[in-house]
PDB file of C-alpha atoms in Angstrom:
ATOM      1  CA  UNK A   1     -15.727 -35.673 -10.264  1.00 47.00           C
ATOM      2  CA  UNK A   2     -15.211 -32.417  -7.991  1.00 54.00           C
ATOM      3  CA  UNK A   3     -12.793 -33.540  -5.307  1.00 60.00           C
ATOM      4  CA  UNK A   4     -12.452 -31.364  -1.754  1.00 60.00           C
ATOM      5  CA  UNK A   5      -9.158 -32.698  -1.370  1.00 60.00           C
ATOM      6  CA  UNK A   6      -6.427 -33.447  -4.521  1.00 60.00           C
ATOM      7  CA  UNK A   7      -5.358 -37.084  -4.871  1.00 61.00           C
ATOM      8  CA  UNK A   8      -2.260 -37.585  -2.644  1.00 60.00           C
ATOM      9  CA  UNK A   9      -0.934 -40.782  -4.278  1.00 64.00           C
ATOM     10  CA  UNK A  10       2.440 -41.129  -5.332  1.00 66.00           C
ATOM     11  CA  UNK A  11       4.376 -38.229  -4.575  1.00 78.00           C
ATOM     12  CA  UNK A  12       2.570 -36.447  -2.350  1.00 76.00           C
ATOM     13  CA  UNK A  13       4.897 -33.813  -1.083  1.00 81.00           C
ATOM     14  CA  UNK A  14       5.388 -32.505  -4.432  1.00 83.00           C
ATOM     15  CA  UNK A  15       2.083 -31.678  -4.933  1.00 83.00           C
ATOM     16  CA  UNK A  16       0.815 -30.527  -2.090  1.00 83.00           C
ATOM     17  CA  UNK A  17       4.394 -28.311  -2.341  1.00 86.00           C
ATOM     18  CA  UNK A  18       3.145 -27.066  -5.997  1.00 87.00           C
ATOM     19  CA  UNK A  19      -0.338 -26.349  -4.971  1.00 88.00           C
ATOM     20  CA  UNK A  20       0.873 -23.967  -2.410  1.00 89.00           C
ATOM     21  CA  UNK A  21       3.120 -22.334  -4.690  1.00 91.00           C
ATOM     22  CA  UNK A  22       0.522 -21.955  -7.472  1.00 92.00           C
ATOM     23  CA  UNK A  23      -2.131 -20.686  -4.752  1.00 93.00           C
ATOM     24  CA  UNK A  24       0.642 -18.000  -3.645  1.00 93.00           C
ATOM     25  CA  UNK A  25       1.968 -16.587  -6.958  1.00 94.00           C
ATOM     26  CA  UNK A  26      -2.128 -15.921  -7.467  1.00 95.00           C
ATOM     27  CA  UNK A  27      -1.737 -13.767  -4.339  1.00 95.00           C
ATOM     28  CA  UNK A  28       1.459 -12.709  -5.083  1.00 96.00           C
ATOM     29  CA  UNK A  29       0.483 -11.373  -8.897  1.00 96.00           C
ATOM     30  CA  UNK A  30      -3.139 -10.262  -7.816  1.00 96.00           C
ATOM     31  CA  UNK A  31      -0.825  -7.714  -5.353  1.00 96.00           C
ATOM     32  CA  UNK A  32       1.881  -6.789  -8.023  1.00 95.00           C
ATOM     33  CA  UNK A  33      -1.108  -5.488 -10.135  1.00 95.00           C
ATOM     34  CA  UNK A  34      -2.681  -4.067  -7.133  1.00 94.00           C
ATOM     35  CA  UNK A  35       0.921  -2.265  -6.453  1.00 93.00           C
ATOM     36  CA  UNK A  36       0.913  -1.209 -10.071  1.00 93.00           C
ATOM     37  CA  UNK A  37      -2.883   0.358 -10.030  1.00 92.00           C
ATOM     38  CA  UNK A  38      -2.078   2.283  -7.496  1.00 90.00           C
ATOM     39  CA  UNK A  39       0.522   4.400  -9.354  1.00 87.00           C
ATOM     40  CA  UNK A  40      -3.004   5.232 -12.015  1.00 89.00           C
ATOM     41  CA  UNK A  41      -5.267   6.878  -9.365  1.00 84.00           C
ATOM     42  CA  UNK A  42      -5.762   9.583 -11.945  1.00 84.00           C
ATOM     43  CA  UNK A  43      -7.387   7.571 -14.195  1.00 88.00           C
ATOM     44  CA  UNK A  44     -10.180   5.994 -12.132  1.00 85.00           C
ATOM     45  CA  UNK A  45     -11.043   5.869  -8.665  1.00 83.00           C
ATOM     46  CA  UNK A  46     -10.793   2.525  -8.106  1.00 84.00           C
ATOM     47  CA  UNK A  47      -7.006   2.714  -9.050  1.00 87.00           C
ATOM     48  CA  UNK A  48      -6.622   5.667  -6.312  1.00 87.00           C
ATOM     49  CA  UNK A  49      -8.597   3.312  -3.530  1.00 89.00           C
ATOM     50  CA  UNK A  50      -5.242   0.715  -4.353  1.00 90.00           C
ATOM     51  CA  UNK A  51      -2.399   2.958  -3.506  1.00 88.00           C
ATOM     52  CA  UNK A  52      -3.792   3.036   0.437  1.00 91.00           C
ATOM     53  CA  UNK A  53      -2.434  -0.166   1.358  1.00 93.00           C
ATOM     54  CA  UNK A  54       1.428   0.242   0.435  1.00 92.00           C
ATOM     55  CA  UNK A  55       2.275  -1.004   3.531  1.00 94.00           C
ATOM     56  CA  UNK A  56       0.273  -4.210   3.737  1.00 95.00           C
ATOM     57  CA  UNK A  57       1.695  -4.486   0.043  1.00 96.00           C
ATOM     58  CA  UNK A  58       5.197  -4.646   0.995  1.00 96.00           C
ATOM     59  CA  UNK A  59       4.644  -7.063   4.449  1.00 96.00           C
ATOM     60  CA  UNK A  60       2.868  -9.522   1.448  1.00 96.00           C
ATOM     61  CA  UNK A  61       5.710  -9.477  -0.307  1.00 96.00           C
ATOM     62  CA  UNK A  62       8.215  -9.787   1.951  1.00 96.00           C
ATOM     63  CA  UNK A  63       6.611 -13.193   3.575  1.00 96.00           C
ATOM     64  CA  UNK A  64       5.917 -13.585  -0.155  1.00 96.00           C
ATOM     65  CA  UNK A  65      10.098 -14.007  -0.651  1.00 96.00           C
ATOM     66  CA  UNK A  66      10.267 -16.319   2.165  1.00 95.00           C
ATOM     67  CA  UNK A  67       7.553 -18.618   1.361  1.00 94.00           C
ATOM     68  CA  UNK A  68       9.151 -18.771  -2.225  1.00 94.00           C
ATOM     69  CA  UNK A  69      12.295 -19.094  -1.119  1.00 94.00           C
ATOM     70  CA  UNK A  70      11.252 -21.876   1.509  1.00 92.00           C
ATOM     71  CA  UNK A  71       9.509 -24.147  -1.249  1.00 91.00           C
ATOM     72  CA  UNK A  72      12.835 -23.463  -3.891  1.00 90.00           C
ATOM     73  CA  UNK A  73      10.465 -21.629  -5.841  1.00 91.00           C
ATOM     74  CA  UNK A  74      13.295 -19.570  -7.685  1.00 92.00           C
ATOM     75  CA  UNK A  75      11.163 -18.541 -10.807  1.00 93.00           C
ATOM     76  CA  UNK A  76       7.785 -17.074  -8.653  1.00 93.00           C
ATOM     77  CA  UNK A  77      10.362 -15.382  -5.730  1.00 94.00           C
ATOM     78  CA  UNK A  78      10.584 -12.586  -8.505  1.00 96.00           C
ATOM     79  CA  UNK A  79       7.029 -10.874  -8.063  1.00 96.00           C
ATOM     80  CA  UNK A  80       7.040 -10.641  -4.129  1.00 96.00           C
ATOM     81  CA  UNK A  81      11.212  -8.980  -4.731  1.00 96.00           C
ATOM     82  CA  UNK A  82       9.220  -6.764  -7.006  1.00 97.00           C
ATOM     83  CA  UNK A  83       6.263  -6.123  -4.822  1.00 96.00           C
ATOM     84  CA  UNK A  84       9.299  -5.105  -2.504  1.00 96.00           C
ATOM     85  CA  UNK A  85      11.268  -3.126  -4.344  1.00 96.00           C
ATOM     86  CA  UNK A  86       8.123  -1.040  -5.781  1.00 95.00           C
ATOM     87  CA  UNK A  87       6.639  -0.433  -2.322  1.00 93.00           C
ATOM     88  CA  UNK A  88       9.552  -0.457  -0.010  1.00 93.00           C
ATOM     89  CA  UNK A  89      10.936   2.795  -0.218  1.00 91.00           C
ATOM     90  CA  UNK A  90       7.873   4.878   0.539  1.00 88.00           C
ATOM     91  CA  UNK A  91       7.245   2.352   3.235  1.00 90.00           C
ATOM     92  CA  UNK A  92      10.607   2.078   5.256  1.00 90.00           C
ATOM     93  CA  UNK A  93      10.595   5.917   4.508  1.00 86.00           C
ATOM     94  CA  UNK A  94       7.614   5.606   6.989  1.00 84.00           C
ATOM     95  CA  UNK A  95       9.587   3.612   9.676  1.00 84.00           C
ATOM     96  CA  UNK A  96      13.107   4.991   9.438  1.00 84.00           C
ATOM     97  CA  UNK A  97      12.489   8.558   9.141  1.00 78.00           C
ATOM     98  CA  UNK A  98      14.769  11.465  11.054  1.00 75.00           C
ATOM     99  CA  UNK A  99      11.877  12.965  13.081  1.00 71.00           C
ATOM    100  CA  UNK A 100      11.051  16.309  11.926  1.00 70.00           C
ATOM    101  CA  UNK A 101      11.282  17.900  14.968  1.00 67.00           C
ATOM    102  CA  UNK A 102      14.846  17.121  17.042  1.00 70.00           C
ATOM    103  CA  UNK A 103      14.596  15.358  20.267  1.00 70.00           C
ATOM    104  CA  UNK A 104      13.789  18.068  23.335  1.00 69.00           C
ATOM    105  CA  UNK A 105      11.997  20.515  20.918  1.00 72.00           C
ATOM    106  CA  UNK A 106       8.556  21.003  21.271  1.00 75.00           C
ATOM    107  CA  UNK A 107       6.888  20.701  17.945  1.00 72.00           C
ATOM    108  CA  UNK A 108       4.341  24.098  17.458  1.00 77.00           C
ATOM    109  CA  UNK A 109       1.457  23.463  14.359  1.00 80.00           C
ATOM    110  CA  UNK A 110      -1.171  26.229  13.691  1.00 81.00           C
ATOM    111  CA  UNK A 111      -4.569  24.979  12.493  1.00 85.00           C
ATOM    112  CA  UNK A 112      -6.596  27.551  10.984  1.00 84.00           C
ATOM    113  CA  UNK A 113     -10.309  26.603  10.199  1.00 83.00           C
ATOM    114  CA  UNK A 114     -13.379  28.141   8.609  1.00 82.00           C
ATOM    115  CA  UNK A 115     -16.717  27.408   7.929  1.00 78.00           C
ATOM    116  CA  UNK A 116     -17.578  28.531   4.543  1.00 77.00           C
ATOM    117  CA  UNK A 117     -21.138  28.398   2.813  1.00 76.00           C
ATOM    118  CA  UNK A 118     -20.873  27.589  -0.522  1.00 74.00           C
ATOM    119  CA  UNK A 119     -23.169  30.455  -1.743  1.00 77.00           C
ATOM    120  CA  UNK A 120     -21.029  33.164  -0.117  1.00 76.00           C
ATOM    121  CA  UNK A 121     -19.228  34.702  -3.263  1.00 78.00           C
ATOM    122  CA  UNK A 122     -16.266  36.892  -1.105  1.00 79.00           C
ATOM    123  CA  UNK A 123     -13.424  34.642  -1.661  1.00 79.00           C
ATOM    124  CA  UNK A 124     -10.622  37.223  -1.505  1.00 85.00           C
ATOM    125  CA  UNK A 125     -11.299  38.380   2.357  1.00 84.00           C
ATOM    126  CA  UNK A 126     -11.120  34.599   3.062  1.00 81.00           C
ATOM    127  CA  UNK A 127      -7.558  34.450   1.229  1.00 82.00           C
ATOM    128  CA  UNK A 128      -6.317  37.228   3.090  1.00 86.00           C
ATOM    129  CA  UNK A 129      -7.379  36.065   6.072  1.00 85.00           C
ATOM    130  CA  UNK A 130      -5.679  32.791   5.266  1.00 83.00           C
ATOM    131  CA  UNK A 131      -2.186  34.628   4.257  1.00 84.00           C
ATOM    132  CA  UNK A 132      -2.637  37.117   7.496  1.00 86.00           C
ATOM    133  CA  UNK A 133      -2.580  33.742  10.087  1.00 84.00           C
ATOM    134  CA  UNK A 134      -0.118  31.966   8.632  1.00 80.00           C
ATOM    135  CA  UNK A 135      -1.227  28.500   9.704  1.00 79.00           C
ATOM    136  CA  UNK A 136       0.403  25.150   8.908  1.00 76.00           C
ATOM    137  CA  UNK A 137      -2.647  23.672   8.514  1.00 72.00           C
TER     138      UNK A 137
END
């Protein structure tokens, strides 16, 4: 019989402890893979749609360590230090950055935009155009 709720009897802090940790590591390896898919966005586009969430990636695994660490589960605390260690350094690249522009400076970005039919067959006056302006962007 299907029960909602697990038979408590007998030790029942040990299994509700081990049904949390089993329930995590399925998180916690359903986001390693989803770290690891991201890195093979050339190979299908499903892959590519993966590497946009680094950052919720590495917050997962980082409460990921704690929770492991809280229920002394030493053996699953090693996929959320990986799911760290693979998506922390483009991620505190994000938040600890030196600014590109220094402090005082006012920061100067030239957008250049056209509106190009895709039947007009003069490509080259649009690349000169292009290396004339000089844009950033």
């Amino acid at each position: 019989m299907l029960r909602f709720f697990p038979d408590l009897s007998g030790d029942w802090k040990k299994k509700v402890r081990d049904g949390v940790v089993a329930r995590t590591s399925v998180i916690l390896v359903l986001v390693l893979v989803c770290t690891v898919g991201g890195w093979l966005g050339k190979l299908w586009m499903i892959f590519e749609w993966m590497c946009h969430f680094r950052a919720q990636y590495f917050w997962i695994g980082v409460v990921g360590v704690m929770m492991m660490l809280a229920l002394r589960s030493w053996r699953w605390a090693v996929v959320p230090v990986l799911i760290v260690i693979l998506n922390g350094p483009g991620v505190l690249g994000w938040y600890f950055r030196k600014p590109a522009v220094p402090a005082g400076e006012e920061a100067r970005i030239r957008f250049f935009l056209s509106n190009v039919h895709y039947s007009r067959v003069d490509h080259q006056r649009l690349v000169e155009m292009i290396e004339k302006e000089r844009a950033d962007v």
